[in-house]
Amino acid sequence: MGLVDVSRLPQHVAIIMDGNGRWAQRRDKPRTAGHERGADAVRATMRAARRLGIPALTLYAFSEQNWDRPQAEINALVDLLCECLVSERNELVDNEIRLSAIGRLHKLPERAQSKLASLTSETQSFEGMTLTLALSYGGREELIDATRELARRARDGEIDPAQIDEAAMDALMPSMNVGPVDLLVRTGGEQRISNFILWGSAYAELYFTDELWPDFGANSLYSAIAAYQSRERRFGLVPDAEPLPANESADELERAI
Ligand code: IPE
Ligand code: IPE
Ligand code: MG
């Protein structure tokens, strides 16, 4: 933890939890064994983030595209989600962690939807940290849903298309409820976004690690944050203003250009 400066923490950390299948394959186990160990990594990461004081942690647990995986794997993932929503209840309550979920949640089986709804409602007033699970989530789908809603409002005369701006988009993007992503982590060695938060990651710092998700833990999170803190975020601006050369005013410089 010595590496991390707790006065400059990312406000929103989002993680693409990848590599469960390969973790299991390397041990001659079924892919589902990797997902089970992945749940332990979720707990460890959530605890570490909470202890550090990170306000928002978003975890990519199941993508919209993951529905095309073999049905047996999907069933195992849904079962695991349901188990975790029961087993982690006390952990969330004791640590005042607010649970939230983004994605096309209506596509989840009813048993998962109801457990999710009851734990999100039970924890909704907590302010320790917001843990958001991205389930049946896709960044493009989120943009499509927001665009559809804007088009409907324009058609019904509720808004003027000319009024559509960043704030209007933010308000329609559930992933923006906890603000833009500051640090986007992906485990498992691939260097891609795989349709995770797109709009809100516009200026995220990206951190890729070869570590497979089941091996991720507190120290891995600290390393990711230390890397984040070593970056200079410029948001399209120039680095800390350079002093003008001696004897030259801004006007003179402009003329020279
Ligand atoms: C991430 O691990 C978990 C989900 C996508 C649900 P994978 O299952 O993608 O594992 P790999 O990438 O095949 O190793
Ligand atoms: C991204 O991992 C989705 C999640 C971690 C939930 P994938 O394994 O589905 O992504 P690709 O197939 O490597 O792009
Ligand atoms: Mg994968």
PDB file of C-alpha atoms and ligand atoms in Angstrom:
ATOM      1  CA  MET A   1       0.000   0.000   0.000  1.00  0.00           C
ATOM      2  CA  GLY A   2       3.090   2.194   0.400  1.00  0.00           C
ATOM      3  CA  LEU A   3       2.940   2.836  -3.348  1.00  0.00           C
ATOM      4  CA  VAL A   4      -0.459   4.496  -3.208  1.00  0.00           C
ATOM      5  CA  ASP A   5      -1.045   8.148  -2.359  1.00  0.00           C
ATOM      6  CA  VAL A   6      -4.470   8.093  -0.709  1.00  0.00           C
ATOM      7  CA  SER A   7      -4.900  11.838  -1.252  1.00  0.00           C
ATOM      8  CA  ARG A   8      -4.973  11.372  -5.066  1.00  0.00           C
ATOM      9  CA  LEU A   9      -7.146   8.336  -5.570  1.00  0.00           C
ATOM     10  CA  PRO A  10      -9.086   7.705  -8.772  1.00  0.00           C
ATOM     11  CA  GLN A  11     -12.715   8.479  -8.000  1.00  0.00           C
ATOM     12  CA  HIS A  12     -14.064   5.782 -10.305  1.00  0.00           C
ATOM     13  CA  VAL A  13     -12.192   2.545 -11.008  1.00  0.00           C
ATOM     14  CA  ALA A  14     -13.693   0.206 -13.608  1.00  0.00           C
ATOM     15  CA  ILE A  15     -12.358  -3.317 -14.143  1.00  0.00           C
ATOM     16  CA  ILE A  16     -12.683  -5.751 -17.049  1.00  0.00           C
ATOM     17  CA  MET A  17     -12.324  -8.987 -15.100  1.00  0.00           C
ATOM     18  CA  ASP A  18     -10.865 -11.268 -17.763  1.00  0.00           C
ATOM     19  CA  GLY A  19      -8.982 -14.561 -17.717  1.00  0.00           C
ATOM     20  CA  ASN A  20     -11.140 -16.879 -15.605  1.00  0.00           C
ATOM     21  CA  GLY A  21     -11.343 -19.538 -18.317  1.00  0.00           C
ATOM     22  CA  ARG A  22      -7.597 -19.573 -18.954  1.00  0.00           C
ATOM     23  CA  TRP A  23      -6.893 -19.719 -15.211  1.00  0.00           C
ATOM     24  CA  ALA A  24      -8.974 -22.910 -15.043  1.00  0.00           C
ATOM     25  CA  GLN A  25      -7.636 -24.421 -18.286  1.00  0.00           C
ATOM     26  CA  ARG A  26      -4.070 -24.087 -17.017  1.00  0.00           C
ATOM     27  CA  ARG A  27      -5.082 -26.243 -14.059  1.00  0.00           C
ATOM     28  CA  ASP A  28      -7.016 -28.777 -16.148  1.00  0.00           C
ATOM     29  CA  LYS A  29     -10.221 -27.617 -14.532  1.00  0.00           C
ATOM     30  CA  PRO A  30     -13.537 -26.654 -16.140  1.00  0.00           C
ATOM     31  CA  ARG A  31     -13.919 -22.958 -16.996  1.00  0.00           C
ATOM     32  CA  THR A  32     -16.537 -22.659 -14.266  1.00  0.00           C
ATOM     33  CA  ALA A  33     -13.838 -23.346 -11.641  1.00  0.00           C
ATOM     34  CA  GLY A  34     -12.153 -20.182 -12.882  1.00  0.00           C
ATOM     35  CA  HIS A  35     -15.352 -18.191 -12.483  1.00  0.00           C
ATOM     36  CA  GLU A  36     -15.697 -19.486  -8.918  1.00  0.00           C
ATOM     37  CA  ARG A  37     -12.172 -18.357  -8.047  1.00  0.00           C
ATOM     38  CA  GLY A  38     -12.973 -15.117  -9.828  1.00  0.00           C
ATOM     39  CA  ALA A  39     -15.661 -14.466  -7.232  1.00  0.00           C
ATOM     40  CA  ASP A  40     -12.969 -14.612  -4.511  1.00  0.00           C
ATOM     41  CA  ALA A  41     -10.978 -12.012  -6.440  1.00  0.00           C
ATOM     42  CA  VAL A  42     -14.075  -9.799  -6.571  1.00  0.00           C
ATOM     43  CA  ARG A  43     -14.363  -9.937  -2.785  1.00  0.00           C
ATOM     44  CA  ALA A  44     -10.658  -9.159  -2.261  1.00  0.00           C
ATOM     45  CA  THR A  45     -10.737  -6.264  -4.729  1.00  0.00           C
ATOM     46  CA  MET A  46     -13.932  -4.819  -3.309  1.00  0.00           C
ATOM     47  CA  ARG A  47     -12.487  -4.898   0.229  1.00  0.00           C
ATOM     48  CA  ALA A  48      -9.229  -3.283  -0.857  1.00  0.00           C
ATOM     49  CA  ALA A  49     -11.031  -0.528  -2.780  1.00  0.00           C
ATOM     50  CA  ARG A  50     -13.305   0.170   0.169  1.00  0.00           C
ATOM     51  CA  ARG A  51     -10.379   0.273   2.606  1.00  0.00           C
ATOM     52  CA  LEU A  52      -8.500   2.725   0.408  1.00  0.00           C
ATOM     53  CA  GLY A  53     -11.536   4.997   0.150  1.00  0.00           C
ATOM     54  CA  ILE A  54     -12.285   4.702  -3.562  1.00  0.00           C
ATOM     55  CA  PRO A  55     -15.805   6.121  -4.029  1.00  0.00           C
ATOM     56  CA  ALA A  56     -16.853   4.029  -7.041  1.00  0.00           C
ATOM     57  CA  LEU A  57     -15.851   0.589  -8.322  1.00  0.00           C
ATOM     58  CA  THR A  58     -17.505  -0.807 -11.460  1.00  0.00           C
ATOM     59  CA  LEU A  59     -16.941  -4.455 -12.372  1.00  0.00           C
ATOM     60  CA  TYR A  60     -17.612  -5.931 -15.815  1.00  0.00           C
ATOM     61  CA  ALA A  61     -19.123  -9.261 -14.846  1.00  0.00           C
ATOM     62  CA  PHE A  62     -21.079 -10.255 -17.969  1.00  0.00           C
ATOM     63  CA  SER A  63     -21.201  -8.587 -21.354  1.00  0.00           C
ATOM     64  CA  GLU A  64     -24.105  -8.395 -23.737  1.00  0.00           C
ATOM     65  CA  GLN A  65     -21.972 -10.510 -26.095  1.00  0.00           C
ATOM     66  CA  ASN A  66     -21.340 -13.163 -23.418  1.00  0.00           C
ATOM     67  CA  TRP A  67     -24.944 -14.396 -23.988  1.00  0.00           C
ATOM     68  CA  ASP A  68     -23.545 -16.234 -27.021  1.00  0.00           C
ATOM     69  CA  ARG A  69     -21.354 -18.474 -24.847  1.00  0.00           C
ATOM     70  CA  PRO A  70     -22.388 -22.126 -24.277  1.00  0.00           C
ATOM     71  CA  GLN A  71     -25.613 -22.286 -22.262  1.00  0.00           C
ATOM     72  CA  ALA A  72     -23.979 -24.392 -19.522  1.00  0.00           C
ATOM     73  CA  GLU A  73     -21.394 -21.681 -18.869  1.00  0.00           C
ATOM     74  CA  ILE A  74     -24.080 -18.983 -18.833  1.00  0.00           C
ATOM     75  CA  ASN A  75     -26.121 -21.023 -16.329  1.00  0.00           C
ATOM     76  CA  ALA A  76     -23.071 -21.485 -14.107  1.00  0.00           C
ATOM     77  CA  LEU A  77     -22.367 -17.734 -14.201  1.00  0.00           C
ATOM     78  CA  VAL A  78     -25.965 -16.879 -13.314  1.00  0.00           C
ATOM     79  CA  ASP A  79     -25.927 -19.426 -10.458  1.00  0.00           C
ATOM     80  CA  LEU A  80     -22.685 -17.940  -9.169  1.00  0.00           C
ATOM     81  CA  LEU A  81     -24.133 -14.433  -9.324  1.00  0.00           C
ATOM     82  CA  CYS A  82     -27.176 -15.574  -7.349  1.00  0.00           C
ATOM     83  CA  GLU A  83     -24.989 -17.259  -4.721  1.00  0.00           C
ATOM     84  CA  CYS A  84     -22.787 -14.175  -4.365  1.00  0.00           C
ATOM     85  CA  LEU A  85     -25.776 -11.869  -3.992  1.00  0.00           C
ATOM     86  CA  VAL A  86     -26.693 -13.924  -0.919  1.00  0.00           C
ATOM     87  CA  SER A  87     -23.227 -14.712   0.498  1.00  0.00           C
ATOM     88  CA  GLU A  88     -21.868 -11.152   0.159  1.00  0.00           C
ATOM     89  CA  ARG A  89     -24.858  -9.432   1.715  1.00  0.00           C
ATOM     90  CA  ASN A  90     -23.236  -9.005   5.135  1.00  0.00           C
ATOM     91  CA  GLU A  91     -19.970  -7.838   3.596  1.00  0.00           C
ATOM     92  CA  LEU A  92     -21.847  -5.046   1.792  1.00  0.00           C
ATOM     93  CA  VAL A  93     -23.979  -4.085   4.771  1.00  0.00           C
ATOM     94  CA  ASP A  94     -21.123  -4.161   7.320  1.00  0.00           C
ATOM     95  CA  ASN A  95     -18.952  -1.985   5.083  1.00  0.00           C
ATOM     96  CA  GLU A  96     -21.749   0.357   4.012  1.00  0.00           C
ATOM     97  CA  ILE A  97     -21.266  -0.486   0.345  1.00  0.00           C
ATOM     98  CA  ARG A  98     -24.061   0.540  -1.985  1.00  0.00           C
ATOM     99  CA  LEU A  99     -24.746  -2.049  -4.677  1.00  0.00           C
ATOM    100  CA  SER A 100     -25.823  -0.922  -8.105  1.00  0.00           C
ATOM    101  CA  ALA A 101     -26.167  -2.640 -11.474  1.00  0.00           C
ATOM    102  CA  ILE A 102     -26.014  -1.470 -15.087  1.00  0.00           C
ATOM    103  CA  GLY A 103     -26.853  -3.250 -18.314  1.00  0.00           C
ATOM    104  CA  ARG A 104     -29.886  -4.821 -19.906  1.00  0.00           C
ATOM    105  CA  LEU A 105     -30.853  -6.387 -16.594  1.00  0.00           C
ATOM    106  CA  HIS A 106     -34.259  -7.481 -17.893  1.00  0.00           C
ATOM    107  CA  LYS A 107     -32.428 -10.174 -19.889  1.00  0.00           C
ATOM    108  CA  LEU A 108     -31.219 -11.880 -16.700  1.00  0.00           C
ATOM    109  CA  PRO A 109     -33.256 -14.808 -15.385  1.00  0.00           C
ATOM    110  CA  GLU A 110     -35.950 -13.765 -12.905  1.00  0.00           C
ATOM    111  CA  ARG A 111     -34.155 -15.365  -9.934  1.00  0.00           C
ATOM    112  CA  ALA A 112     -31.095 -13.180 -10.534  1.00  0.00           C
ATOM    113  CA  GLN A 113     -33.168 -10.040 -11.139  1.00  0.00           C
ATOM    114  CA  SER A 114     -35.057 -10.407  -7.874  1.00  0.00           C
ATOM    115  CA  LYS A 115     -31.922 -11.012  -5.751  1.00  0.00           C
ATOM    116  CA  LEU A 116     -30.236  -8.065  -7.421  1.00  0.00           C
ATOM    117  CA  ALA A 117     -33.247  -5.821  -6.844  1.00  0.00           C
ATOM    118  CA  SER A 118     -33.516  -6.729  -3.167  1.00  0.00           C
ATOM    119  CA  LEU A 119     -29.810  -6.172  -2.382  1.00  0.00           C
ATOM    120  CA  THR A 120     -29.614  -2.923  -4.362  1.00  0.00           C
ATOM    121  CA  SER A 121     -32.633  -1.599  -2.532  1.00  0.00           C
ATOM    122  CA  GLU A 122     -31.370  -2.740   0.894  1.00  0.00           C
ATOM    123  CA  THR A 123     -28.002  -0.990   0.375  1.00  0.00           C
ATOM    124  CA  GLN A 124     -29.140   2.083  -1.544  1.00  0.00           C
ATOM    125  CA  SER A 125     -28.582   4.603   1.263  1.00  0.00           C
ATOM    126  CA  PHE A 126     -24.981   3.516   1.986  1.00  0.00           C
ATOM    127  CA  GLU A 127     -22.233   5.984   1.213  1.00  0.00           C
ATOM    128  CA  GLY A 128     -19.050   3.995   1.915  1.00  0.00           C
ATOM    129  CA  MET A 129     -18.529   3.078  -1.744  1.00  0.00           C
ATOM    130  CA  THR A 130     -20.717   2.355  -4.758  1.00  0.00           C
ATOM    131  CA  LEU A 131     -20.084  -1.088  -6.216  1.00  0.00           C
ATOM    132  CA  THR A 132     -21.636  -1.326  -9.678  1.00  0.00           C
ATOM    133  CA  LEU A 133     -21.975  -4.667 -11.426  1.00  0.00           C
ATOM    134  CA  ALA A 134     -22.114  -4.466 -15.216  1.00  0.00           C
ATOM    135  CA  LEU A 135     -24.372  -7.362 -16.172  1.00  0.00           C
ATOM    136  CA  SER A 136     -25.640  -8.021 -19.667  1.00  0.00           C
ATOM    137  CA  TYR A 137     -23.822  -4.758 -20.290  1.00  0.00           C
ATOM    138  CA  GLY A 138     -22.447  -3.302 -23.481  1.00  0.00           C
ATOM    139  CA  GLY A 139     -21.082   0.183 -24.033  1.00  0.00           C
ATOM    140  CA  ARG A 140     -22.626   0.356 -27.502  1.00  0.00           C
ATOM    141  CA  GLU A 141     -25.982  -0.879 -26.202  1.00  0.00           C
ATOM    142  CA  GLU A 142     -25.894   1.833 -23.515  1.00  0.00           C
ATOM    143  CA  LEU A 143     -25.285   4.466 -26.205  1.00  0.00           C
ATOM    144  CA  ILE A 144     -28.071   3.025 -28.360  1.00  0.00           C
ATOM    145  CA  ASP A 145     -30.535   3.096 -25.448  1.00  0.00           C
ATOM    146  CA  ALA A 146     -29.673   6.724 -24.668  1.00  0.00           C
ATOM    147  CA  THR A 147     -29.957   7.707 -28.324  1.00  0.00           C
ATOM    148  CA  ARG A 148     -33.355   6.041 -28.631  1.00  0.00           C
ATOM    149  CA  GLU A 149     -34.612   7.924 -25.599  1.00  0.00           C
ATOM    150  CA  LEU A 150     -33.355  11.256 -26.973  1.00  0.00           C
ATOM    151  CA  ALA A 151     -34.958  10.525 -30.346  1.00  0.00           C
ATOM    152  CA  ARG A 152     -38.259   9.710 -28.647  1.00  0.00           C
ATOM    153  CA  ARG A 153     -38.181  12.946 -26.636  1.00  0.00           C
ATOM    154  CA  ALA A 154     -37.404  14.948 -29.774  1.00  0.00           C
ATOM    155  CA  ARG A 155     -40.195  13.235 -31.703  1.00  0.00           C
ATOM    156  CA  ASP A 156     -42.658  13.969 -28.891  1.00  0.00           C
ATOM    157  CA  GLY A 157     -41.585  17.618 -28.769  1.00  0.00           C
ATOM    158  CA  GLU A 158     -40.122  17.325 -25.244  1.00  0.00           C
ATOM    159  CA  ILE A 159     -36.674  18.522 -26.317  1.00  0.00           C
ATOM    160  CA  ASP A 160     -35.121  20.497 -29.137  1.00  0.00           C
ATOM    161  CA  PRO A 161     -32.363  18.410 -30.808  1.00  0.00           C
ATOM    162  CA  ALA A 162     -30.135  21.483 -30.674  1.00  0.00           C
ATOM    163  CA  GLN A 163     -30.205  21.238 -26.879  1.00  0.00           C
ATOM    164  CA  ILE A 164     -28.567  17.824 -26.830  1.00  0.00           C
ATOM    165  CA  ASP A 165     -25.202  18.217 -25.156  1.00  0.00           C
ATOM    166  CA  GLU A 166     -22.798  16.242 -22.953  1.00  0.00           C
ATOM    167  CA  ALA A 167     -24.904  16.809 -19.863  1.00  0.00           C
ATOM    168  CA  ALA A 168     -28.003  15.467 -21.625  1.00  0.00           C
ATOM    169  CA  MET A 169     -26.090  12.333 -22.634  1.00  0.00           C
ATOM    170  CA  ASP A 170     -24.565  11.909 -19.149  1.00  0.00           C
ATOM    171  CA  ALA A 171     -28.041  11.975 -17.634  1.00  0.00           C
ATOM    172  CA  LEU A 172     -29.149   9.080 -19.846  1.00  0.00           C
ATOM    173  CA  MET A 173     -26.092   6.880 -19.304  1.00  0.00           C
ATOM    174  CA  PRO A 174     -26.483   4.694 -16.187  1.00  0.00           C
ATOM    175  CA  SER A 175     -22.712   4.091 -16.104  1.00  0.00           C
ATOM    176  CA  MET A 176     -22.287   7.856 -15.507  1.00  0.00           C
ATOM    177  CA  ASN A 177     -24.255   7.748 -12.240  1.00  0.00           C
ATOM    178  CA  VAL A 178     -20.909   7.521 -10.445  1.00  0.00           C
ATOM    179  CA  GLY A 179     -19.094   9.870 -12.827  1.00  0.00           C
ATOM    180  CA  PRO A 180     -16.644   9.209 -15.648  1.00  0.00           C
ATOM    181  CA  VAL A 181     -14.100   6.399 -15.339  1.00  0.00           C
ATOM    182  CA  ASP A 182     -10.722   7.609 -14.054  1.00  0.00           C
ATOM    183  CA  LEU A 183      -8.897   4.282 -14.147  1.00  0.00           C
ATOM    184  CA  LEU A 184      -9.852   1.408 -16.454  1.00  0.00           C
ATOM    185  CA  VAL A 185      -8.143  -1.888 -15.584  1.00  0.00           C
ATOM    186  CA  ARG A 186      -8.163  -5.041 -17.704  1.00  0.00           C
ATOM    187  CA  THR A 187      -6.707  -8.326 -16.482  1.00  0.00           C
ATOM    188  CA  GLY A 188      -5.910 -11.375 -18.611  1.00  0.00           C
ATOM    189  CA  GLY A 189      -3.382  -9.870 -21.010  1.00  0.00           C
ATOM    190  CA  GLU A 190      -5.651  -8.595 -23.791  1.00  0.00           C
ATOM    191  CA  GLN A 191      -5.380  -4.914 -24.602  1.00  0.00           C
ATOM    192  CA  ARG A 192      -8.922  -4.080 -25.669  1.00  0.00           C
ATOM    193  CA  ILE A 193     -12.091  -2.557 -24.268  1.00  0.00           C
ATOM    194  CA  SER A 194     -14.500  -5.351 -25.376  1.00  0.00           C
ATOM    195  CA  ASN A 195     -17.536  -3.049 -25.360  1.00  0.00           C
ATOM    196  CA  PHE A 196     -17.160  -1.935 -21.729  1.00  0.00           C
ATOM    197  CA  ILE A 197     -17.958   1.654 -20.701  1.00  0.00           C
ATOM    198  CA  LEU A 198     -17.325   3.746 -23.824  1.00  0.00           C
ATOM    199  CA  TRP A 199     -18.798   7.203 -23.228  1.00  0.00           C
ATOM    200  CA  GLY A 200     -17.567   7.438 -19.636  1.00  0.00           C
ATOM    201  CA  SER A 201     -14.060   6.166 -20.436  1.00  0.00           C
ATOM    202  CA  ALA A 202     -13.301   8.973 -22.886  1.00  0.00           C
ATOM    203  CA  TYR A 203     -10.446  10.231 -20.680  1.00  0.00           C
ATOM    204  CA  ALA A 204      -9.852   7.150 -18.533  1.00  0.00           C
ATOM    205  CA  GLU A 205      -6.299   6.070 -17.881  1.00  0.00           C
ATOM    206  CA  LEU A 206      -5.910   2.522 -19.214  1.00  0.00           C
ATOM    207  CA  TYR A 207      -4.037  -0.171 -17.281  1.00  0.00           C
ATOM    208  CA  PHE A 208      -3.524  -3.638 -18.716  1.00  0.00           C
ATOM    209  CA  THR A 209      -2.040  -6.522 -16.768  1.00  0.00           C
ATOM    210  CA  ASP A 210      -1.222 -10.108 -17.761  1.00  0.00           C
ATOM    211  CA  GLU A 211      -2.451 -11.330 -14.382  1.00  0.00           C
ATOM    212  CA  LEU A 212      -5.533 -13.525 -14.773  1.00  0.00           C
ATOM    213  CA  TRP A 213      -8.596 -12.305 -12.895  1.00  0.00           C
ATOM    214  CA  PRO A 214      -8.681 -15.119 -10.262  1.00  0.00           C
ATOM    215  CA  ASP A 215      -5.112 -14.115  -9.269  1.00  0.00           C
ATOM    216  CA  PHE A 216      -6.023 -10.418  -8.886  1.00  0.00           C
ATOM    217  CA  GLY A 217      -6.157  -9.012  -5.364  1.00  0.00           C
ATOM    218  CA  ALA A 218      -5.376  -6.070  -3.104  1.00  0.00           C
ATOM    219  CA  ASN A 219      -1.745  -5.764  -4.206  1.00  0.00           C
ATOM    220  CA  SER A 220      -2.740  -5.872  -7.870  1.00  0.00           C
ATOM    221  CA  LEU A 221      -5.182  -3.023  -7.269  1.00  0.00           C
ATOM    222  CA  TYR A 222      -2.507  -0.994  -5.480  1.00  0.00           C
ATOM    223  CA  SER A 223      -0.139  -1.485  -8.447  1.00  0.00           C
ATOM    224  CA  ALA A 224      -2.833  -0.309 -10.876  1.00  0.00           C
ATOM    225  CA  ILE A 225      -3.489   2.790  -8.774  1.00  0.00           C
ATOM    226  CA  ALA A 226       0.223   3.506  -8.420  1.00  0.00           C
ATOM    227  CA  ALA A 227       0.524   3.379 -12.229  1.00  0.00           C
ATOM    228  CA  TYR A 228      -2.483   5.717 -12.524  1.00  0.00           C
ATOM    229  CA  GLN A 229      -0.853   8.150 -10.108  1.00  0.00           C
ATOM    230  CA  SER A 230       2.330   8.200 -12.163  1.00  0.00           C
ATOM    231  CA  ARG A 231       0.447   9.437 -15.251  1.00  0.00           C
ATOM    232  CA  GLU A 232      -0.153  13.052 -16.187  1.00  0.00           C
ATOM    233  CA  ARG A 233      -3.798  13.554 -17.134  1.00  0.00           C
ATOM    234  CA  ARG A 234      -4.067  16.415 -19.565  1.00  0.00           C
ATOM    235  CA  PHE A 235      -7.656  16.238 -20.871  1.00  0.00           C
ATOM    236  CA  GLY A 236      -6.536  17.807 -24.135  1.00  0.00           C
ATOM    237  CA  LEU A 237      -4.825  20.744 -22.451  1.00  0.00           C
ATOM    238  CA  VAL A 238      -1.133  21.603 -22.431  1.00  0.00           C
ATOM    239  CA  PRO A 239       1.070  20.382 -19.574  1.00  0.00           C
ATOM    240  CA  ASP A 240       1.518  22.747 -16.616  1.00  0.00           C
ATOM    241  CA  ALA A 241       1.847  26.186 -18.229  1.00  0.00           C
ATOM    242  CA  GLU A 242       5.373  26.768 -19.511  1.00  0.00           C
ATOM    243  CA  PRO A 243       6.781  30.215 -18.707  1.00  0.00           C
ATOM    244  CA  LEU A 244       7.074  32.546 -21.710  1.00  0.00           C
ATOM    245  CA  PRO A 245      10.626  33.059 -22.956  1.00  0.00           C
ATOM    246  CA  ALA A 246      12.272  36.122 -21.401  1.00  0.00           C
ATOM    247  CA  ASN A 247      11.474  39.505 -23.080  1.00  0.00           C
ATOM    248  CA  GLU A 248       8.624  38.088 -25.110  1.00  0.00           C
ATOM    249  CA  SER A 249       5.020  38.880 -24.292  1.00  0.00           C
ATOM    250  CA  ALA A 250       2.127  36.730 -25.449  1.00  0.00           C
ATOM    251  CA  ASP A 251       1.333  39.438 -28.057  1.00  0.00           C
ATOM    252  CA  GLU A 252       4.805  39.256 -29.501  1.00  0.00           C
ATOM    253  CA  LEU A 253       4.607  35.476 -29.665  1.00  0.00           C
ATOM    254  CA  GLU A 254       1.272  35.661 -31.443  1.00  0.00           C
ATOM    255  CA  ARG A 255       2.699  38.060 -34.011  1.00  0.00           C
ATOM    256  CA  ALA A 256       5.666  35.771 -34.565  1.00  0.00           C
ATOM    257  CA  ILE A 257       3.272  32.905 -35.309  1.00  0.00           C
TER     258      ILE A 257
HETATM  259  C1  IPE B   1     -13.977 -13.330 -17.794  1.00  0.00           C
HETATM  260  O1  IPE B   1     -13.226 -14.469 -18.001  1.00  0.00           O
HETATM  261  C2  IPE B   1     -15.343 -13.653 -17.228  1.00  0.00           C
HETATM  262  C3  IPE B   1     -16.449 -13.420 -18.175  1.00  0.00           C
HETATM  263  C4  IPE B   1     -16.322 -12.916 -19.368  1.00  0.00           C
HETATM  264  C5  IPE B   1     -17.768 -13.769 -17.719  1.00  0.00           C
HETATM  265  P1  IPE B   1     -13.352 -15.333 -19.325  1.00  0.00           P
HETATM  266  O2  IPE B   1     -14.423 -16.355 -19.120  1.00  0.00           O
HETATM  267  O3  IPE B   1     -13.519 -14.466 -20.506  1.00  0.00           O
HETATM  268  O4  IPE B   1     -11.930 -16.043 -19.358  1.00  0.00           O
HETATM  269  P2  IPE B   1     -10.970 -16.233 -20.593  1.00  0.00           P
HETATM  270  O5  IPE B   1     -10.758 -14.884 -21.206  1.00  0.00           O
HETATM  271  O6  IPE B   1     -11.644 -17.182 -21.526  1.00  0.00           O
HETATM  272  O7  IPE B   1      -9.715 -16.791 -19.999  1.00  0.00           O
HETATM  273  C1  IPE B   2     -14.958  -9.050 -21.479  1.00  0.00           C
HETATM  274  O1  IPE B   2     -14.278 -10.252 -21.569  1.00  0.00           O
HETATM  275  C2  IPE B   2     -16.239  -9.224 -20.739  1.00  0.00           C
HETATM  276  C3  IPE B   2     -16.113  -9.434 -19.293  1.00  0.00           C
HETATM  277  C4  IPE B   2     -15.013  -9.458 -18.608  1.00  0.00           C
HETATM  278  C5  IPE B   2     -17.371  -9.599 -18.594  1.00  0.00           C
HETATM  279  P1  IPE B   2     -14.461 -11.227 -22.828  1.00  0.00           P
HETATM  280  O2  IPE B   2     -13.621 -12.418 -22.564  1.00  0.00           O
HETATM  281  O3  IPE B   2     -15.913 -11.474 -23.063  1.00  0.00           O
HETATM  282  O4  IPE B   2     -13.907 -10.344 -24.021  1.00  0.00           O
HETATM  283  P2  IPE B   2     -13.168 -10.762 -25.367  1.00  0.00           P
HETATM  284  O5  IPE B   2     -13.979 -11.872 -25.968  1.00  0.00           O
HETATM  285  O6  IPE B   2     -11.793 -11.222 -24.991  1.00  0.00           O
HETATM  286  O7  IPE B   2     -13.126  -9.516 -26.176  1.00  0.00           O
HETATM  287 MG    MG B   3     -12.212 -13.549 -21.760  1.00  0.00          MG
END
